[in-house]
């Protein structure tokens, strides 16, 4: 299966899960898609981006790296993968992670559904936003090389 086909399948599954009120699944997939798009940003920002990614674990390290290392020197990245968007992703990630750690501590499944409903909607929107922006950034990065 190609990477593009897998991404399309995951995106469809994320949206279907949200629409079917499987908010936990939708959040989980959104997290994976967002992290994959952060990986793609790093991969295309550096000649040896793949090697750099091997040293990074976790979404936060990737967000920090993009904010601190790429943005100051890469005007294409600044124009497409805005720090504001990275901040929104960071906030969403933290709220999602907090809920995942505390999920068995909430009072009821209805409370879980309530909390994950908004996280799911926001996660899908963020995944779509960063996917579109990274697609544009990859094009600009390729044009710099050619």
Short mmCIF file of N, CA and C in Angstrom, two decimals:
data_model
loop_
_atom_site.label_atom_id
_atom_site.label_comp_id
_atom_site.label_asym_id
_atom_site.label_seq_id
_atom_site.Cartn_x
_atom_site.Cartn_y
_atom_site.Cartn_z
N UNK A 1 0.85 -1.18 0.00
CA UNK A 1 0.00 0.00 0.00
C UNK A 1 0.90 1.24 0.00
N UNK A 2 0.56 2.20 -0.82
CA UNK A 2 1.36 3.42 -0.90
C UNK A 2 1.09 4.31 0.30
N UNK A 3 2.04 5.18 0.57
CA UNK A 3 1.90 6.14 1.68
C UNK A 3 0.67 7.02 1.45
N UNK A 4 0.46 7.44 0.20
CA UNK A 4 -0.69 8.29 -0.11
C UNK A 4 -2.00 7.56 0.16
N UNK A 5 -2.09 6.30 -0.24
CA UNK A 5 -3.30 5.52 -0.02
C UNK A 5 -3.55 5.32 1.48
N UNK A 6 -2.49 5.03 2.22
CA UNK A 6 -2.63 4.86 3.66
C UNK A 6 -3.14 6.15 4.30
N UNK A 7 -2.55 7.28 3.90
CA UNK A 7 -2.98 8.56 4.44
C UNK A 7 -4.46 8.81 4.14
N UNK A 8 -4.87 8.56 2.90
CA UNK A 8 -6.26 8.76 2.52
C UNK A 8 -7.18 7.86 3.34
N UNK A 9 -6.78 6.61 3.54
CA UNK A 9 -7.58 5.68 4.34
C UNK A 9 -7.68 6.15 5.79
N UNK A 10 -6.57 6.60 6.34
CA UNK A 10 -6.60 7.11 7.73
C UNK A 10 -7.48 8.35 7.84
N UNK A 11 -7.34 9.24 6.88
CA UNK A 11 -8.16 10.46 6.91
C UNK A 11 -9.64 10.11 6.83
N UNK A 12 -10.00 9.21 5.92
CA UNK A 12 -11.40 8.79 5.82
C UNK A 12 -11.88 8.15 7.11
N UNK A 13 -11.04 7.31 7.70
CA UNK A 13 -11.41 6.63 8.95
C UNK A 13 -11.57 7.63 10.09
N UNK A 14 -10.68 8.63 10.14
CA UNK A 14 -10.77 9.67 11.17
C UNK A 14 -12.09 10.41 11.07
N UNK A 15 -12.45 10.81 9.85
CA UNK A 15 -13.69 11.55 9.64
C UNK A 15 -14.90 10.67 9.92
N UNK A 16 -14.86 9.44 9.47
CA UNK A 16 -15.96 8.49 9.71
C UNK A 16 -16.12 8.24 11.21
N UNK A 17 -15.02 8.08 11.92
CA UNK A 17 -15.08 7.84 13.37
C UNK A 17 -15.72 9.04 14.06
N UNK A 18 -15.33 10.24 13.67
CA UNK A 18 -15.92 11.45 14.28
C UNK A 18 -17.42 11.49 13.99
N UNK A 19 -17.79 11.27 12.74
CA UNK A 19 -19.20 11.34 12.35
C UNK A 19 -20.04 10.24 13.01
N UNK A 20 -19.42 9.12 13.36
CA UNK A 20 -20.11 8.01 14.02
C UNK A 20 -20.02 8.08 15.54
N UNK A 21 -19.49 9.18 16.04
CA UNK A 21 -19.35 9.44 17.47
C UNK A 21 -18.34 8.51 18.15
N UNK A 22 -17.38 8.02 17.40
CA UNK A 22 -16.26 7.28 17.96
C UNK A 22 -15.12 8.28 18.14
N UNK A 23 -15.31 9.16 19.10
CA UNK A 23 -14.43 10.31 19.25
C UNK A 23 -13.03 9.92 19.70
N UNK A 24 -12.90 8.92 20.52
CA UNK A 24 -11.57 8.48 20.95
C UNK A 24 -10.76 8.02 19.74
N UNK A 25 -11.37 7.22 18.89
CA UNK A 25 -10.68 6.74 17.69
C UNK A 25 -10.31 7.91 16.78
N UNK A 26 -11.23 8.82 16.61
CA UNK A 26 -10.97 9.98 15.77
C UNK A 26 -9.79 10.80 16.30
N UNK A 27 -9.75 11.01 17.61
CA UNK A 27 -8.64 11.75 18.23
C UNK A 27 -7.32 11.02 18.04
N UNK A 28 -7.35 9.71 18.20
CA UNK A 28 -6.14 8.91 18.07
C UNK A 28 -5.57 9.03 16.65
N UNK A 29 -6.44 8.92 15.65
CA UNK A 29 -5.99 9.00 14.27
C UNK A 29 -5.54 10.42 13.93
N UNK A 30 -6.27 11.43 14.41
CA UNK A 30 -5.88 12.82 14.17
C UNK A 30 -4.47 13.07 14.71
N UNK A 31 -4.19 12.56 15.89
CA UNK A 31 -2.86 12.71 16.49
C UNK A 31 -1.81 12.10 15.56
N UNK A 32 -2.08 10.91 15.06
CA UNK A 32 -1.14 10.25 14.16
C UNK A 32 -0.92 11.02 12.87
N UNK A 33 -1.99 11.56 12.30
CA UNK A 33 -1.87 12.33 11.06
C UNK A 33 -1.09 13.61 11.31
N UNK A 34 -1.40 14.29 12.40
CA UNK A 34 -0.69 15.53 12.71
C UNK A 34 0.80 15.26 12.90
N UNK A 35 1.13 14.22 13.64
CA UNK A 35 2.55 13.91 13.86
C UNK A 35 3.22 13.56 12.53
N UNK A 36 2.54 12.83 11.67
CA UNK A 36 3.09 12.50 10.37
C UNK A 36 3.37 13.76 9.55
N UNK A 37 2.50 14.74 9.62
CA UNK A 37 2.71 15.98 8.88
C UNK A 37 3.86 16.80 9.47
N UNK A 38 4.04 16.74 10.79
CA UNK A 38 5.21 17.38 11.41
C UNK A 38 6.48 16.69 10.92
N UNK A 39 6.44 15.36 10.84
CA UNK A 39 7.58 14.62 10.32
C UNK A 39 7.90 15.05 8.90
N UNK A 40 6.88 15.21 8.09
CA UNK A 40 7.08 15.62 6.71
C UNK A 40 7.71 17.01 6.62
N UNK A 41 7.29 17.90 7.49
CA UNK A 41 7.89 19.24 7.52
C UNK A 41 9.38 19.15 7.79
N UNK A 42 9.75 18.38 8.79
CA UNK A 42 11.16 18.23 9.14
C UNK A 42 11.91 17.53 8.01
N UNK A 43 11.31 16.51 7.47
CA UNK A 43 11.94 15.74 6.39
C UNK A 43 12.26 16.63 5.19
N UNK A 44 11.38 17.58 4.87
CA UNK A 44 11.57 18.43 3.70
C UNK A 44 12.35 19.71 4.01
N UNK A 45 12.54 20.02 5.26
CA UNK A 45 13.28 21.24 5.61
C UNK A 45 14.79 21.02 5.59
N UNK A 46 15.21 19.78 5.69
CA UNK A 46 16.64 19.47 5.80
C UNK A 46 17.04 18.44 4.76
N UNK A 47 18.27 18.55 4.28
CA UNK A 47 18.80 17.53 3.37
C UNK A 47 18.80 16.17 4.03
N UNK A 48 19.08 16.12 5.32
CA UNK A 48 19.14 14.86 6.06
C UNK A 48 18.03 14.78 7.10
N UNK A 49 16.85 15.23 6.69
CA UNK A 49 15.70 15.26 7.59
C UNK A 49 15.31 13.91 8.14
N UNK A 50 15.43 12.88 7.31
CA UNK A 50 15.07 11.53 7.77
C UNK A 50 15.98 11.08 8.91
N UNK A 51 17.26 11.39 8.81
CA UNK A 51 18.20 11.05 9.89
C UNK A 51 17.87 11.83 11.16
N UNK A 52 17.52 13.08 11.01
CA UNK A 52 17.14 13.90 12.16
C UNK A 52 15.92 13.33 12.85
N UNK A 53 14.95 12.88 12.08
CA UNK A 53 13.74 12.31 12.67
C UNK A 53 14.02 11.07 13.50
N UNK A 54 15.04 10.33 13.14
CA UNK A 54 15.39 9.13 13.90
C UNK A 54 15.81 9.47 15.33
N UNK A 55 16.22 10.70 15.57
CA UNK A 55 16.65 11.12 16.91
C UNK A 55 15.51 11.74 17.71
N UNK A 56 14.33 11.87 17.12
CA UNK A 56 13.22 12.57 17.77
C UNK A 56 12.07 11.61 18.07
N UNK A 57 11.63 11.65 19.30
CA UNK A 57 10.44 10.90 19.70
C UNK A 57 9.44 11.89 20.28
N UNK A 58 8.21 11.73 19.90
CA UNK A 58 7.14 12.54 20.47
C UNK A 58 6.85 13.81 19.70
N UNK A 59 5.60 14.16 19.71
CA UNK A 59 5.15 15.32 18.97
C UNK A 59 5.73 16.62 19.50
N UNK A 60 5.89 16.75 20.81
CA UNK A 60 6.35 18.01 21.37
C UNK A 60 7.75 18.37 20.87
N UNK A 61 8.64 17.40 20.84
CA UNK A 61 10.01 17.67 20.34
C UNK A 61 9.97 18.15 18.89
N UNK A 62 9.08 17.60 18.11
CA UNK A 62 8.99 17.99 16.70
C UNK A 62 8.41 19.40 16.57
N UNK A 63 7.39 19.71 17.35
CA UNK A 63 6.83 21.06 17.34
C UNK A 63 7.90 22.06 17.75
N UNK A 64 8.60 21.78 18.85
CA UNK A 64 9.65 22.69 19.32
C UNK A 64 10.72 22.87 18.26
N UNK A 65 11.10 21.78 17.63
CA UNK A 65 12.16 21.86 16.61
C UNK A 65 11.71 22.73 15.43
N UNK A 66 10.50 22.54 14.99
CA UNK A 66 9.99 23.34 13.87
C UNK A 66 9.93 24.81 14.27
N UNK A 67 9.40 25.10 15.46
CA UNK A 67 9.30 26.49 15.91
C UNK A 67 10.67 27.14 16.06
N UNK A 68 11.60 26.44 16.67
CA UNK A 68 12.89 27.04 17.04
C UNK A 68 13.96 26.93 15.97
N UNK A 69 13.96 25.87 15.21
CA UNK A 69 15.06 25.63 14.28
C UNK A 69 14.72 25.94 12.84
N UNK A 70 13.51 25.67 12.42
CA UNK A 70 13.17 25.86 11.01
C UNK A 70 12.65 27.27 10.76
N UNK A 71 11.69 27.72 11.52
CA UNK A 71 11.03 28.99 11.23
C UNK A 71 11.98 30.18 11.06
N UNK A 72 12.97 30.35 11.91
CA UNK A 72 13.79 31.56 11.77
C UNK A 72 14.50 31.68 10.42
N UNK A 73 14.81 30.57 9.78
CA UNK A 73 15.58 30.61 8.54
C UNK A 73 14.81 30.17 7.31
N UNK A 74 13.67 29.63 7.46
CA UNK A 74 12.95 29.06 6.33
C UNK A 74 11.67 29.86 6.10
N UNK A 75 11.75 30.81 5.18
CA UNK A 75 10.61 31.70 4.96
C UNK A 75 9.42 30.97 4.34
N UNK A 76 9.67 29.91 3.58
CA UNK A 76 8.55 29.13 3.04
C UNK A 76 7.78 28.46 4.17
N UNK A 77 8.51 27.96 5.16
CA UNK A 77 7.85 27.31 6.30
C UNK A 77 7.07 28.35 7.11
N UNK A 78 7.65 29.54 7.29
CA UNK A 78 6.97 30.59 8.03
C UNK A 78 5.64 30.93 7.36
N UNK A 79 5.65 30.97 6.04
CA UNK A 79 4.44 31.35 5.31
C UNK A 79 3.38 30.26 5.33
N UNK A 80 3.78 29.01 5.45
CA UNK A 80 2.80 27.93 5.33
C UNK A 80 2.48 27.27 6.66
N UNK A 81 3.47 26.87 7.42
CA UNK A 81 3.24 26.17 8.70
C UNK A 81 3.46 27.19 9.82
N UNK A 82 2.48 28.02 10.04
CA UNK A 82 2.59 29.14 10.97
C UNK A 82 2.81 28.70 12.41
N UNK A 83 3.54 29.52 13.15
CA UNK A 83 3.74 29.24 14.58
C UNK A 83 2.40 29.22 15.31
N UNK A 84 1.46 30.04 14.87
CA UNK A 84 0.15 30.05 15.50
C UNK A 84 -0.52 28.68 15.39
N UNK A 85 -0.45 28.09 14.21
CA UNK A 85 -1.02 26.75 14.03
C UNK A 85 -0.29 25.74 14.91
N UNK A 86 1.02 25.83 14.98
CA UNK A 86 1.78 24.92 15.85
C UNK A 86 1.36 25.09 17.30
N UNK A 87 1.09 26.31 17.72
CA UNK A 87 0.60 26.55 19.08
C UNK A 87 -0.77 25.93 19.32
N UNK A 88 -1.65 26.02 18.33
CA UNK A 88 -2.97 25.39 18.46
C UNK A 88 -2.83 23.87 18.55
N UNK A 89 -1.94 23.31 17.74
CA UNK A 89 -1.71 21.87 17.78
C UNK A 89 -1.16 21.46 19.14
N UNK A 90 -0.23 22.24 19.64
CA UNK A 90 0.36 21.95 20.95
C UNK A 90 -0.70 21.96 22.05
N UNK A 91 -1.56 22.95 22.02
CA UNK A 91 -2.64 23.05 23.01
C UNK A 91 -3.58 21.85 22.90
N UNK A 92 -3.97 21.50 21.67
CA UNK A 92 -4.86 20.35 21.46
C UNK A 92 -4.21 19.07 21.94
N UNK A 93 -2.94 18.87 21.59
CA UNK A 93 -2.18 17.68 22.00
C UNK A 93 -2.17 17.55 23.51
N UNK A 94 -1.91 18.64 24.21
CA UNK A 94 -1.85 18.60 25.67
C UNK A 94 -3.20 18.23 26.28
N UNK A 95 -4.28 18.82 25.76
CA UNK A 95 -5.62 18.49 26.27
C UNK A 95 -5.99 17.04 25.96
N UNK A 96 -5.65 16.58 24.77
CA UNK A 96 -5.91 15.19 24.39
C UNK A 96 -5.12 14.23 25.27
N UNK A 97 -3.84 14.52 25.49
CA UNK A 97 -3.01 13.66 26.33
C UNK A 97 -3.50 13.64 27.78
N UNK A 98 -3.88 14.81 28.30
CA UNK A 98 -4.41 14.86 29.67
C UNK A 98 -5.64 13.97 29.80
N UNK A 99 -6.55 14.05 28.83
CA UNK A 99 -7.75 13.23 28.89
C UNK A 99 -7.41 11.75 28.77
N UNK A 100 -6.47 11.41 27.89
CA UNK A 100 -6.10 10.00 27.73
C UNK A 100 -5.54 9.43 29.04
N UNK A 101 -4.78 10.24 29.76
CA UNK A 101 -4.22 9.78 31.02
C UNK A 101 -5.27 9.69 32.13
N UNK A 102 -6.29 10.53 32.04
CA UNK A 102 -7.30 10.60 33.09
C UNK A 102 -8.62 9.93 32.71
N UNK A 103 -8.66 9.22 31.61
CA UNK A 103 -9.93 8.72 31.08
C UNK A 103 -10.69 7.83 32.06
N UNK A 104 -9.99 7.04 32.82
CA UNK A 104 -10.68 6.16 33.77
C UNK A 104 -11.05 6.90 35.06
N UNK A 105 -10.67 8.14 35.16
CA UNK A 105 -10.96 8.91 36.37
C UNK A 105 -12.23 9.77 36.26
N UNK A 106 -12.76 9.92 35.05
CA UNK A 106 -13.95 10.75 34.89
C UNK A 106 -15.17 10.02 35.43
N UNK A 107 -16.23 10.77 35.65
CA UNK A 107 -17.40 10.22 36.34
C UNK A 107 -18.18 9.22 35.51
N UNK A 108 -18.23 9.42 34.19
CA UNK A 108 -19.08 8.55 33.37
C UNK A 108 -18.59 8.55 31.92
N UNK A 109 -19.11 7.59 31.16
CA UNK A 109 -18.78 7.55 29.74
C UNK A 109 -19.35 8.78 29.03
N UNK A 110 -20.49 9.28 29.48
CA UNK A 110 -21.07 10.48 28.88
C UNK A 110 -20.10 11.66 29.01
N UNK A 111 -19.41 11.73 30.15
CA UNK A 111 -18.43 12.80 30.33
C UNK A 111 -17.24 12.61 29.38
N UNK A 112 -16.82 11.36 29.20
CA UNK A 112 -15.76 11.07 28.23
C UNK A 112 -16.20 11.51 26.84
N UNK A 113 -17.43 11.14 26.46
CA UNK A 113 -17.95 11.51 25.14
C UNK A 113 -18.00 13.02 24.98
N UNK A 114 -18.44 13.71 26.00
CA UNK A 114 -18.53 15.16 25.94
C UNK A 114 -17.16 15.79 25.71
N UNK A 115 -16.18 15.33 26.47
CA UNK A 115 -14.83 15.89 26.34
C UNK A 115 -14.18 15.51 25.02
N UNK A 116 -14.37 14.28 24.59
CA UNK A 116 -13.71 13.85 23.35
C UNK A 116 -14.43 14.38 22.11
N UNK A 117 -15.71 14.71 22.22
CA UNK A 117 -16.44 15.26 21.07
C UNK A 117 -15.75 16.53 20.57
N UNK A 118 -15.50 17.46 21.46
CA UNK A 118 -14.87 18.71 21.02
C UNK A 118 -13.41 18.48 20.61
N UNK A 119 -12.71 17.58 21.31
CA UNK A 119 -11.33 17.27 20.92
C UNK A 119 -11.29 16.63 19.53
N UNK A 120 -12.26 15.79 19.24
CA UNK A 120 -12.31 15.12 17.95
C UNK A 120 -12.53 16.14 16.83
N UNK A 121 -13.50 16.99 17.00
CA UNK A 121 -13.79 18.01 15.98
C UNK A 121 -12.57 18.89 15.74
N UNK A 122 -11.98 19.34 16.83
CA UNK A 122 -10.80 20.20 16.72
C UNK A 122 -9.63 19.45 16.09
N UNK A 123 -9.43 18.20 16.48
CA UNK A 123 -8.33 17.41 15.94
C UNK A 123 -8.46 17.19 14.45
N UNK A 124 -9.67 16.90 13.98
CA UNK A 124 -9.91 16.72 12.54
C UNK A 124 -9.59 18.02 11.81
N UNK A 125 -10.06 19.14 12.33
CA UNK A 125 -9.78 20.43 11.69
C UNK A 125 -8.29 20.72 11.65
N UNK A 126 -7.59 20.46 12.76
CA UNK A 126 -6.15 20.71 12.80
C UNK A 126 -5.40 19.77 11.86
N UNK A 127 -5.82 18.52 11.80
CA UNK A 127 -5.17 17.56 10.89
C UNK A 127 -5.34 18.02 9.45
N UNK A 128 -6.54 18.46 9.10
CA UNK A 128 -6.78 18.95 7.74
C UNK A 128 -5.97 20.21 7.45
N UNK A 129 -5.93 21.12 8.40
CA UNK A 129 -5.20 22.38 8.22
C UNK A 129 -3.71 22.13 8.01
N UNK A 130 -3.11 21.37 8.91
CA UNK A 130 -1.67 21.15 8.77
C UNK A 130 -1.36 20.31 7.53
N UNK A 131 -2.23 19.37 7.17
CA UNK A 131 -1.99 18.58 5.96
C UNK A 131 -1.96 19.48 4.73
N UNK A 132 -2.89 20.40 4.64
CA UNK A 132 -2.92 21.33 3.51
C UNK A 132 -1.69 22.23 3.50
N UNK A 133 -1.32 22.72 4.65
CA UNK A 133 -0.16 23.63 4.73
C UNK A 133 1.14 22.90 4.42
N UNK A 134 1.29 21.68 4.91
CA UNK A 134 2.51 20.93 4.66
C UNK A 134 2.60 20.54 3.19
N UNK A 135 1.47 20.25 2.57
CA UNK A 135 1.47 19.96 1.13
C UNK A 135 2.05 21.15 0.37
N UNK A 136 1.63 22.36 0.72
CA UNK A 136 2.15 23.57 0.07
C UNK A 136 3.64 23.75 0.38
N UNK A 137 4.01 23.51 1.61
CA UNK A 137 5.40 23.67 2.01
C UNK A 137 6.30 22.69 1.26
N UNK A 138 5.87 21.45 1.12
CA UNK A 138 6.67 20.45 0.40
C UNK A 138 6.91 20.91 -1.03
N UNK A 139 5.91 21.47 -1.66
CA UNK A 139 6.06 21.99 -3.02
C UNK A 139 7.09 23.09 -3.08
N UNK A 140 7.04 24.00 -2.13
CA UNK A 140 8.01 25.09 -2.09
C UNK A 140 9.41 24.58 -1.81
N UNK A 141 9.52 23.60 -0.91
CA UNK A 141 10.82 23.03 -0.58
C UNK A 141 11.41 22.31 -1.80
N UNK A 142 10.58 21.61 -2.54
CA UNK A 142 11.05 20.92 -3.76
C UNK A 142 11.52 21.92 -4.80
N UNK A 143 10.79 23.02 -4.93
CA UNK A 143 11.16 24.06 -5.92
C UNK A 143 12.51 24.70 -5.56
N UNK A 144 12.83 24.79 -4.29
CA UNK A 144 14.12 25.36 -3.87
C UNK A 144 15.26 24.47 -4.35
N UNK A 145 15.03 23.16 -4.31
CA UNK A 145 16.07 22.20 -4.67
C UNK A 145 16.28 22.19 -6.18
N UNK A 146 15.20 22.29 -6.93
CA UNK A 146 15.28 22.20 -8.42
C UNK A 146 15.70 23.48 -9.05
#
